[in-house]
PDB file of C-alpha atoms in Angstrom:
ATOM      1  CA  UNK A 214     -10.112 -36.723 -23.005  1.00 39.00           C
ATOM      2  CA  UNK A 215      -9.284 -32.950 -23.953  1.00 48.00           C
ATOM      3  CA  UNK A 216     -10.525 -30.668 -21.265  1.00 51.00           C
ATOM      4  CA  UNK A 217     -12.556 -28.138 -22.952  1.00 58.00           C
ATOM      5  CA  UNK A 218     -11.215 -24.478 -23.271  1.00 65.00           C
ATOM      6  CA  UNK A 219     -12.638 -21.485 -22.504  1.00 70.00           C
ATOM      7  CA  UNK A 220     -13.826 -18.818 -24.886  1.00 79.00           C
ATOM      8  CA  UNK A 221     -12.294 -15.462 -25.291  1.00 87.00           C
ATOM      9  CA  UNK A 222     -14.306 -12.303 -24.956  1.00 88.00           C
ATOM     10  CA  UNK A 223     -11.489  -9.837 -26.143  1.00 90.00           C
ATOM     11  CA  UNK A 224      -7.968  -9.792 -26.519  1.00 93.00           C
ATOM     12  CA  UNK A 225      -5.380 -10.456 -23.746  1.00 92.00           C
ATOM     13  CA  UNK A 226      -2.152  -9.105 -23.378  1.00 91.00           C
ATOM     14  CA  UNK A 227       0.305 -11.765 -24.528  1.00 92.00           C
ATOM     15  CA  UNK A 228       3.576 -10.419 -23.716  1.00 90.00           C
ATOM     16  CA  UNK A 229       3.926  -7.742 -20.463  1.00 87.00           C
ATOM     17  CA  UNK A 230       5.575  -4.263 -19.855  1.00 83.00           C
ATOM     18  CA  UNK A 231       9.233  -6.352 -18.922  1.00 83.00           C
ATOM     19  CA  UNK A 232       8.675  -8.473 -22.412  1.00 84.00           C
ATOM     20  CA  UNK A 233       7.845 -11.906 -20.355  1.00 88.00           C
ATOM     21  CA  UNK A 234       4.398 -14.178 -21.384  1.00 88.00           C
ATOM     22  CA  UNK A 235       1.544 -13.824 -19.637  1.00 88.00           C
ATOM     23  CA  UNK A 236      -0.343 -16.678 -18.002  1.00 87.00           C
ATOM     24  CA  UNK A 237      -3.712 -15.612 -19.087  1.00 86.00           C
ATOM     25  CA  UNK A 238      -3.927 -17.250 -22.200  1.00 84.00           C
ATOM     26  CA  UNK A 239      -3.492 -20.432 -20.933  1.00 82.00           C
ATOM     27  CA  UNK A 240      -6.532 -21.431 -20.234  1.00 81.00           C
ATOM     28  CA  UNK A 241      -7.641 -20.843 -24.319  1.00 83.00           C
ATOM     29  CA  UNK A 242      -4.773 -23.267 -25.133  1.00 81.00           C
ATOM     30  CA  UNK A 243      -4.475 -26.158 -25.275  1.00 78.00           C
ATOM     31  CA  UNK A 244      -1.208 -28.802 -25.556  1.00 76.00           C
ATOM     32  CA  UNK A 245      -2.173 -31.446 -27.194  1.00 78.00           C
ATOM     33  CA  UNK A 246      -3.708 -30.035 -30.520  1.00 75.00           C
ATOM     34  CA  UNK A 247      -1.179 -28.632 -32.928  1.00 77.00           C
ATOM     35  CA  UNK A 248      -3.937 -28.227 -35.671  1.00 83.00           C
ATOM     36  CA  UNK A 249      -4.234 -24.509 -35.374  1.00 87.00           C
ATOM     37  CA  UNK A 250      -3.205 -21.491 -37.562  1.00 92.00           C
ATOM     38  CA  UNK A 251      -1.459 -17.903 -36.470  1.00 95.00           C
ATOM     39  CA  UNK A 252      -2.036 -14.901 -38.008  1.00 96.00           C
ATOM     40  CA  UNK A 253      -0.303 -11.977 -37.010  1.00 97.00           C
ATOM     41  CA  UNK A 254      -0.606  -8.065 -37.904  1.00 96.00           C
ATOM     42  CA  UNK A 255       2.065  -4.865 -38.115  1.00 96.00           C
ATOM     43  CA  UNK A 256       2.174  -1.627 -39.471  1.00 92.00           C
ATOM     44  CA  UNK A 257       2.348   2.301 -38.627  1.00 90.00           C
ATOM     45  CA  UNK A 258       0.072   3.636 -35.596  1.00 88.00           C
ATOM     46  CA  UNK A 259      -3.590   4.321 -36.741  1.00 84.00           C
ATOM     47  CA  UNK A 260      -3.630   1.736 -40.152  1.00 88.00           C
ATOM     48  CA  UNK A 261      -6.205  -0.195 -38.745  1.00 89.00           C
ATOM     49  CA  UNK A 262      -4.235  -3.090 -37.273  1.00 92.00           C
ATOM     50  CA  UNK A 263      -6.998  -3.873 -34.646  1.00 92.00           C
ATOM     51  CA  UNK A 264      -9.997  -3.480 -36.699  1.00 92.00           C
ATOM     52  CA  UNK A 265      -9.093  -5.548 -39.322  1.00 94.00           C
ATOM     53  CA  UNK A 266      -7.799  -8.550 -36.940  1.00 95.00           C
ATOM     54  CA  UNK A 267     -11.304  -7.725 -34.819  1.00 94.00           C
ATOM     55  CA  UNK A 268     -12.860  -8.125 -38.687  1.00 95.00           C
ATOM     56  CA  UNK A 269     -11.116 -11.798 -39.133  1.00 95.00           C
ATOM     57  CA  UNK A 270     -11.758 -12.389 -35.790  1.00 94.00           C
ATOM     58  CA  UNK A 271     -15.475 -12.734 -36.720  1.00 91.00           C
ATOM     59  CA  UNK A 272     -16.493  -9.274 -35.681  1.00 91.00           C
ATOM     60  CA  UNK A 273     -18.954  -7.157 -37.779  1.00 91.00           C
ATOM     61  CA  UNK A 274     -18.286  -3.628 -38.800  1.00 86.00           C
ATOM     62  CA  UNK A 275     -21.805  -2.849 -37.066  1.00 87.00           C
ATOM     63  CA  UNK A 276     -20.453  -3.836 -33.939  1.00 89.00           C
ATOM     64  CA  UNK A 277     -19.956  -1.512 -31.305  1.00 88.00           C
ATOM     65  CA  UNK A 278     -16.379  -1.212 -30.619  1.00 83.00           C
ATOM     66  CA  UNK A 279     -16.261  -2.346 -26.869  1.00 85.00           C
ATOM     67  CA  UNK A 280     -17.416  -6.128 -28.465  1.00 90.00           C
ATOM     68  CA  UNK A 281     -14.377  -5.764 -31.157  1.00 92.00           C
ATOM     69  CA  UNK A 282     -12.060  -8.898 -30.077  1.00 93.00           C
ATOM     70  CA  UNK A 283      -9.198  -6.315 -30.194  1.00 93.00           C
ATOM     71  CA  UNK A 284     -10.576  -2.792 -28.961  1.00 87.00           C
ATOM     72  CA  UNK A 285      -9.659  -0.018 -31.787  1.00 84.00           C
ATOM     73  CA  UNK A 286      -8.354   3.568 -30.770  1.00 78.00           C
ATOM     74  CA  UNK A 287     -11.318   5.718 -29.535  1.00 74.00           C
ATOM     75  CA  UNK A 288     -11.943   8.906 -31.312  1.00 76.00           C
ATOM     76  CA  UNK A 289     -10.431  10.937 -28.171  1.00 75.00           C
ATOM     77  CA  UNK A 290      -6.876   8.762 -28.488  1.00 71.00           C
ATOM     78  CA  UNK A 291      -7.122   9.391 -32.283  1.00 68.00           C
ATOM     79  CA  UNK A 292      -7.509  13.286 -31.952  1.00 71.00           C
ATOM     80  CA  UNK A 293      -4.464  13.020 -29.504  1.00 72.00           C
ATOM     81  CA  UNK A 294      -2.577  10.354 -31.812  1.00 73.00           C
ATOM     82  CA  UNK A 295      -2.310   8.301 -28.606  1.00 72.00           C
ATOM     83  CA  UNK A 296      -1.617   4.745 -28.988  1.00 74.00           C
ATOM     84  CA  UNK A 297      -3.727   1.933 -27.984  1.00 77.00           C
ATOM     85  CA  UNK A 298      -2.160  -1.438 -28.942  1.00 80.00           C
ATOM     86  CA  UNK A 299       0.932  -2.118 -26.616  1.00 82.00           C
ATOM     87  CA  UNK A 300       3.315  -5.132 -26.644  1.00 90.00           C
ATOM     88  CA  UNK A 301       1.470  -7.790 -28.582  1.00 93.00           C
ATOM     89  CA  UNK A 302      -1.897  -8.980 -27.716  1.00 94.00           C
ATOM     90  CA  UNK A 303      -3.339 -12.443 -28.433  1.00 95.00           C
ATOM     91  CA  UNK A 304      -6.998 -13.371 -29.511  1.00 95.00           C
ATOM     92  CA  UNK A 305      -8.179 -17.215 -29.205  1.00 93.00           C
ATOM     93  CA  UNK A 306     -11.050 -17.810 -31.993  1.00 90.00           C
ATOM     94  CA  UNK A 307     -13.464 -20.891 -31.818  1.00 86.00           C
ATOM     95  CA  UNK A 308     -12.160 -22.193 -35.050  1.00 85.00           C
ATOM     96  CA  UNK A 309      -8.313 -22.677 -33.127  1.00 83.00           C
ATOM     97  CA  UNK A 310      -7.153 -19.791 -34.984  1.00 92.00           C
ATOM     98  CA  UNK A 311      -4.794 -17.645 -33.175  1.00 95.00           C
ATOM     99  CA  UNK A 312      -4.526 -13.645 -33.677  1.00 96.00           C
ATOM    100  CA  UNK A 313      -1.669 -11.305 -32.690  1.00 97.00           C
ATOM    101  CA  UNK A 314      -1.855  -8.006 -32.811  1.00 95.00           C
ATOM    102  CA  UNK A 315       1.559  -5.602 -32.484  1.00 94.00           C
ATOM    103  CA  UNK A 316       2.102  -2.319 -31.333  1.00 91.00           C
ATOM    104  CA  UNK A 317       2.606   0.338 -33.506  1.00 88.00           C
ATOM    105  CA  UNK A 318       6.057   0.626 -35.996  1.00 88.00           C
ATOM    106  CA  UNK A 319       7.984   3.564 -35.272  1.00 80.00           C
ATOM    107  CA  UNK A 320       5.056   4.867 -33.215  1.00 79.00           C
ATOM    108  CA  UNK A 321       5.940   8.736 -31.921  1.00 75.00           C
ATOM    109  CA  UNK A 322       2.919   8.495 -29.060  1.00 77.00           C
ATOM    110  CA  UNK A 323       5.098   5.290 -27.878  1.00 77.00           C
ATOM    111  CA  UNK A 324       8.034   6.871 -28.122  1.00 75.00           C
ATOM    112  CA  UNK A 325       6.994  10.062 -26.170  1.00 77.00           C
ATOM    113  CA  UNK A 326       5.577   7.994 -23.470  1.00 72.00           C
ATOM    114  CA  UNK A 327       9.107   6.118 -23.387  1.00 74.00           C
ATOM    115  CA  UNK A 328      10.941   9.321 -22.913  1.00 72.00           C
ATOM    116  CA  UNK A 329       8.915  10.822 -19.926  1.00 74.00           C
ATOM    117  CA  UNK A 330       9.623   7.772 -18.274  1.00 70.00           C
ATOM    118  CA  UNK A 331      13.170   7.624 -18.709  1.00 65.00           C
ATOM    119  CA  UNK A 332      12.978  11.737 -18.236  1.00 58.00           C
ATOM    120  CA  UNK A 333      11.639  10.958 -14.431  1.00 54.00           C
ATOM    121  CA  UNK A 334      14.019   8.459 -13.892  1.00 54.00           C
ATOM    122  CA  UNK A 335      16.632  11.221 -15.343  1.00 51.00           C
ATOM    123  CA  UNK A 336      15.919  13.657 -12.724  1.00 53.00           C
ATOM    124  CA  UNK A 337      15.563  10.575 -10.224  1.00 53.00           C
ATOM    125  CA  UNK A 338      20.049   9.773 -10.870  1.00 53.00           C
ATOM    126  CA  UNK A 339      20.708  13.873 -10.839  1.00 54.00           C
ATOM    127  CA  UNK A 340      21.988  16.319 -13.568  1.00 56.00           C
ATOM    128  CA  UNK A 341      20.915  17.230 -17.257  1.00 56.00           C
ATOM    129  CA  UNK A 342      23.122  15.037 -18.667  1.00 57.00           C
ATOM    130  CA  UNK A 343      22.260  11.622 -17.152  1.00 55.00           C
ATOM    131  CA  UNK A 344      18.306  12.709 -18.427  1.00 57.00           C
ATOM    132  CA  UNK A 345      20.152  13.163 -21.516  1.00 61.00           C
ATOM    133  CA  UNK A 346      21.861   9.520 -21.714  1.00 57.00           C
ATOM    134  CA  UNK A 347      18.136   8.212 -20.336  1.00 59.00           C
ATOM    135  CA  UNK A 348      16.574   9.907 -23.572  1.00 61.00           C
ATOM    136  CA  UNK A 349      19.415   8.478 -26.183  1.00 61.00           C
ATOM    137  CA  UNK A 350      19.022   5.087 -24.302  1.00 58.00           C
ATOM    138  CA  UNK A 351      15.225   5.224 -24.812  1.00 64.00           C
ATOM    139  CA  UNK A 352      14.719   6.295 -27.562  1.00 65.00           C
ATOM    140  CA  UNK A 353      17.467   3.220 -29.235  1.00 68.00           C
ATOM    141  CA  UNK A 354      15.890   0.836 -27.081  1.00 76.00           C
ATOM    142  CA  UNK A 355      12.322   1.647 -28.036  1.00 77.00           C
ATOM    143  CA  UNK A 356      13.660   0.955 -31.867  1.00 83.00           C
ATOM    144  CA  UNK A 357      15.376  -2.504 -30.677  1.00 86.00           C
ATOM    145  CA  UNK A 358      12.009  -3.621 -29.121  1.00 87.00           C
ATOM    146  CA  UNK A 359      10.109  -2.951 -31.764  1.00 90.00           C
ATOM    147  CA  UNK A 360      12.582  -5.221 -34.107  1.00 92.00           C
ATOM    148  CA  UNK A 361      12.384  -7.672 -31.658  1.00 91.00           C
ATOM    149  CA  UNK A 362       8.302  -7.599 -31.717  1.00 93.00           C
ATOM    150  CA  UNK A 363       8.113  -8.079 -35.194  1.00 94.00           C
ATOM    151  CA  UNK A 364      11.083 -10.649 -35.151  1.00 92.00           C
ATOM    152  CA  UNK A 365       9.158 -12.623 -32.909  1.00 92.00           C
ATOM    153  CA  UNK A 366       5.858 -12.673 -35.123  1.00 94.00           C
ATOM    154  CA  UNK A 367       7.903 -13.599 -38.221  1.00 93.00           C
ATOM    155  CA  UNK A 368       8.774 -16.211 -36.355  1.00 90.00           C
ATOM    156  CA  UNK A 369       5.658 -17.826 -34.884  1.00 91.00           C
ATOM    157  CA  UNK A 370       3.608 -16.394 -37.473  1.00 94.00           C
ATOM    158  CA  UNK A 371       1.899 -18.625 -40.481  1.00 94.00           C
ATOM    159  CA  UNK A 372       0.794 -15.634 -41.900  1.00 95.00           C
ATOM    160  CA  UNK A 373       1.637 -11.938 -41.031  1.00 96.00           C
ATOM    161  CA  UNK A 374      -0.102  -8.867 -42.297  1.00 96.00           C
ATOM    162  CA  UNK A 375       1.226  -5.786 -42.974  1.00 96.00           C
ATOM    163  CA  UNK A 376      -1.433  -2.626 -42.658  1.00 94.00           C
ATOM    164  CA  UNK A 377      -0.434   0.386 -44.203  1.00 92.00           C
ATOM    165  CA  UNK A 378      -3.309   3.387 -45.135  1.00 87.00           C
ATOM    166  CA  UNK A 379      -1.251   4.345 -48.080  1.00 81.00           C
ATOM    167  CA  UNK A 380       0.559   1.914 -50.402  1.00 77.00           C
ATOM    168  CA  UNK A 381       4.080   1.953 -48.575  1.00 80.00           C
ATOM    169  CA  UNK A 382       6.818   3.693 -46.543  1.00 85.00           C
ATOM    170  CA  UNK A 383      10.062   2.602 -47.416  1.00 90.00           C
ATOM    171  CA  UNK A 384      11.275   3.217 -43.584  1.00 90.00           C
ATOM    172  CA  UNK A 385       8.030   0.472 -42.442  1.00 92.00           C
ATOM    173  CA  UNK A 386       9.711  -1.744 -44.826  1.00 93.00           C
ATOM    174  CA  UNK A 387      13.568  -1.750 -43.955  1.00 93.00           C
ATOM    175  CA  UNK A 388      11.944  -2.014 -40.479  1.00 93.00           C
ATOM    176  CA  UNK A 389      10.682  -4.934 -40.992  1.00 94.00           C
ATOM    177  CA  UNK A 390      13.377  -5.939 -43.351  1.00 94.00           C
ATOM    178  CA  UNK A 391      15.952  -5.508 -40.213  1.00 93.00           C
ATOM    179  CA  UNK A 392      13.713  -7.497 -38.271  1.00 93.00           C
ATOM    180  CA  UNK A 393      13.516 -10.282 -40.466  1.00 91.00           C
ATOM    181  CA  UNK A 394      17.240 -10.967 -40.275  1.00 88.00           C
ATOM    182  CA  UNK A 395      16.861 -10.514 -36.555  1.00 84.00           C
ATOM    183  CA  UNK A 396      14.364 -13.374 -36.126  1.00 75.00           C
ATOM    184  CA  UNK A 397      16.865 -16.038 -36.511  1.00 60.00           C
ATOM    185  CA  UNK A 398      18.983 -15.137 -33.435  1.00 54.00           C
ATOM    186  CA  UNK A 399      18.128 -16.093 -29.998  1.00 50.00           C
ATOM    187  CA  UNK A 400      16.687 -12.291 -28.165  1.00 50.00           C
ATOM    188  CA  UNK A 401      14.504 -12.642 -24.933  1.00 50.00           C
ATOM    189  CA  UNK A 402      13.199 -15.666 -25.334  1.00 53.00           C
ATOM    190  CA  UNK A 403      15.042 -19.380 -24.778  1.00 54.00           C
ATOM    191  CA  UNK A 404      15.406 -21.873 -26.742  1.00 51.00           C
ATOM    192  CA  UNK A 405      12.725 -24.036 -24.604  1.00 55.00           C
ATOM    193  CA  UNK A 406       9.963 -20.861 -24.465  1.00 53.00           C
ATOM    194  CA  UNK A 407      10.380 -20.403 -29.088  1.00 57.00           C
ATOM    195  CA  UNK A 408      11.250 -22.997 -30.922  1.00 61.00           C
ATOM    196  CA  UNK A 409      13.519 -20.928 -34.360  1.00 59.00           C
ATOM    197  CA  UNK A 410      13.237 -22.206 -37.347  1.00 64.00           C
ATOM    198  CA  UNK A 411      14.711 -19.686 -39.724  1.00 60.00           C
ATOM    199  CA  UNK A 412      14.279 -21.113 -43.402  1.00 67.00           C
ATOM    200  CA  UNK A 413      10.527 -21.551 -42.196  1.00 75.00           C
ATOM    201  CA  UNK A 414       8.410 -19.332 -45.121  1.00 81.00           C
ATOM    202  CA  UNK A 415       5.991 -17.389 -43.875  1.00 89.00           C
ATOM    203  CA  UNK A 416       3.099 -15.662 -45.672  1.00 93.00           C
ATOM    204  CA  UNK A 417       3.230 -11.425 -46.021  1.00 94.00           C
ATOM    205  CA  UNK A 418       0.459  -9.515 -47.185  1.00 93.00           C
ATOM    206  CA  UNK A 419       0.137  -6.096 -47.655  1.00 91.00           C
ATOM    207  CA  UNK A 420      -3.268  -4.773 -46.572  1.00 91.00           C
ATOM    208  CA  UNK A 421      -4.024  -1.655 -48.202  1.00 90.00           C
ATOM    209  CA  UNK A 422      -6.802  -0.012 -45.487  1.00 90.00           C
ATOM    210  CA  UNK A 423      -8.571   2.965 -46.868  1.00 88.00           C
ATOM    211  CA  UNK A 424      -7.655   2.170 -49.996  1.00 88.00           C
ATOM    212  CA  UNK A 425      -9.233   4.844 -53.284  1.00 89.00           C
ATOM    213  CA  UNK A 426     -10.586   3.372 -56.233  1.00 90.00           C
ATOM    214  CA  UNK A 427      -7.620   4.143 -58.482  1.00 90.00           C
ATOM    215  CA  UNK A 428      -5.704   2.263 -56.665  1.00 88.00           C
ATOM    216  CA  UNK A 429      -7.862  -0.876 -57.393  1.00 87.00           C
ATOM    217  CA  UNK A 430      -6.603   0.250 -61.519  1.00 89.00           C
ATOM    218  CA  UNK A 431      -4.858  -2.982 -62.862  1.00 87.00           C
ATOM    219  CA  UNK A 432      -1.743  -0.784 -63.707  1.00 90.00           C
ATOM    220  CA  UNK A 433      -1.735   0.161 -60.705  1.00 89.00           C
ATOM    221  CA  UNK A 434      -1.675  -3.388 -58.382  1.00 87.00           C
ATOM    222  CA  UNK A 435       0.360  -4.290 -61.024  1.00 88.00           C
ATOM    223  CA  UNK A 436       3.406  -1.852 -60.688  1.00 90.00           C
ATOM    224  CA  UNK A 437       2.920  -1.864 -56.915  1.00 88.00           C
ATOM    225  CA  UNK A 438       3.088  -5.619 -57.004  1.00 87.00           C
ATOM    226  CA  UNK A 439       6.827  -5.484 -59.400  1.00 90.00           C
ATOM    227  CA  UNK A 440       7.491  -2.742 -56.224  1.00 91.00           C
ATOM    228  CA  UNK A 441       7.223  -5.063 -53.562  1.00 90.00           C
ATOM    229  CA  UNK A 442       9.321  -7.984 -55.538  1.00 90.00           C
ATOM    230  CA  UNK A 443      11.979  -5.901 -55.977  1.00 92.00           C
ATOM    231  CA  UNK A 444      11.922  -4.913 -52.079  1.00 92.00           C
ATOM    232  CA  UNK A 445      11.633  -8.631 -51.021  1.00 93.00           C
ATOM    233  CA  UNK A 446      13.646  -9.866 -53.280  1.00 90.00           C
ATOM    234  CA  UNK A 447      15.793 -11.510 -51.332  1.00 88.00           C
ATOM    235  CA  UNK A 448      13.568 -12.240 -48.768  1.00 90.00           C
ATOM    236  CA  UNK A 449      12.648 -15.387 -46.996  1.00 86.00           C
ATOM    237  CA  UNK A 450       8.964 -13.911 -46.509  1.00 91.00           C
ATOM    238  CA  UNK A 451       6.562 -15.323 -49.103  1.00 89.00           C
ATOM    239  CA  UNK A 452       4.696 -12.596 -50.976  1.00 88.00           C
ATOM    240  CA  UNK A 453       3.482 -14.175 -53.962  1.00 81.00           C
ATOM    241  CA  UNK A 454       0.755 -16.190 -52.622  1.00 71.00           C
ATOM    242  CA  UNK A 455      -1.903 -17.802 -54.630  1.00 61.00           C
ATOM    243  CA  UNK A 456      -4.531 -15.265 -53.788  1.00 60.00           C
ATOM    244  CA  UNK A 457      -3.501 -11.459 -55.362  1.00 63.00           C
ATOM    245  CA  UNK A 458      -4.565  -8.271 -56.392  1.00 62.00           C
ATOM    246  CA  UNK A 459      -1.257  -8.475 -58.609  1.00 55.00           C
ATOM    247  CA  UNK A 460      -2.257 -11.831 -60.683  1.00 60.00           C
ATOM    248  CA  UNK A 461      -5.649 -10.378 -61.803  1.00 56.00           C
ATOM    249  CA  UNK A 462      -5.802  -9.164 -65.741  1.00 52.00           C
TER     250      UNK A 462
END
């Protein structure tokens, strides 16, 4: 018999600071069920990435935000444009459906927080230059982990959702572009921890958050739909699914 798992109040970290797994949300999983679905979510810093996982989650917009499954920015970290999601968290719902939420794409509150670590450690080896070499270093490997982040989701993702407050930004989608290619060789993980499968499709929706009423205008979706096809072209990532915007009219 199954021992019964726990229920999660709010989201745990999944991966920590070095990029290893956690341990804490093993007791919300279990290993003999494989009926379960995982839903992922990207996009720039302050789209709405939490809220609208905390919304599939089950949460209600009425809710105050310190019972959202994945706590949104407060107002204070908005006015400073400080970031809130780091690494990827992991939410457990009742229904066995697993949600992931990643940090910010090309976030600069990330990256700033990156450099005045590396600047300390800088000043910690001696000399302008090596603080120099520490920023360079930082800043590239900031942009690697990032790729690898989103790799990763594509990966173990059923579905992953892409929330942008406008319609798009060409440098969110090379991003993830690059990081689709990248999900198909072996990065932090082993073999034994992820299990690639790189023809797997995976569902990618655009989430427009914020979204005006002209751009619910049929000609609208529709030439933002051809858009997308033309940047996914040749893309393993499934983006015509049966449920659209783009198929209406």
């Amino acid at each position: 018999m199954e021992q019964s798992l726990g229920i999660m109040k709010a989201a745990v970290r999944l991966l920590s600071d070095t990029m290893d797994f956690t341990d804490v949300v093993a007791d919300y999983l279990s290993t003999t069920n494989t009926n379960f679905t995982v839903i992922g979510i990207i996009g720039p810093q302050g789209s709405g990435k939490s809220t609208l996982l905390s919304m599939i989650a089950g949460n209600d917009h009425m809710d105050m935000y310190r019972h959202y499954a994945f706590r949104p920015a407060s107002r204070e970290a908005v006015e400073c444009c400080r970031y809130q999601s780091q690494k990827i968290s992991v939410y457990v719902t009742k229904s066995r459906m697993v949600l992931l939420d990643c940090q910010a794409i090309s976030s600069a509150s990330i990256l700033n927080h990156m450099l005045a670590t590396s600047s300390l450690d800088g000043n910690r080896s001696g000399g302008v230059k090596a603080m120099d070499l520490c920023r360079g270093f930082t800043a590239l490997s900031g942009e690697i982990e990032s790729l690898h982040l989103i790799a990763f989701l594509l990966q173990v993702c059923h579905t992953v959702i892409l929330s942008v407050d406008w319609f798009v930004d060409i440098d969110v989608i090379r991003h993830v572009r690059t990081a689709e290619m990248l999900r198909v060789t072996p990065t932090h993980y082993s073999p034994e921890t992820v299990k690639y499968k790189p023809n797997r499709k995976i569902n990618f929706v655009l989430a427009h958050q914020r979204a005006k009423s002209e751009d619910f205008q049929p000609r609208n979706v529709k030439n933002r739909a051809k858009i997308l096809e033309c940047l996914f072209n040749d893309s393993q990532l499934d983006i015509k699914g049966g449920i659209s915007l783009g198929n209406l009219g």
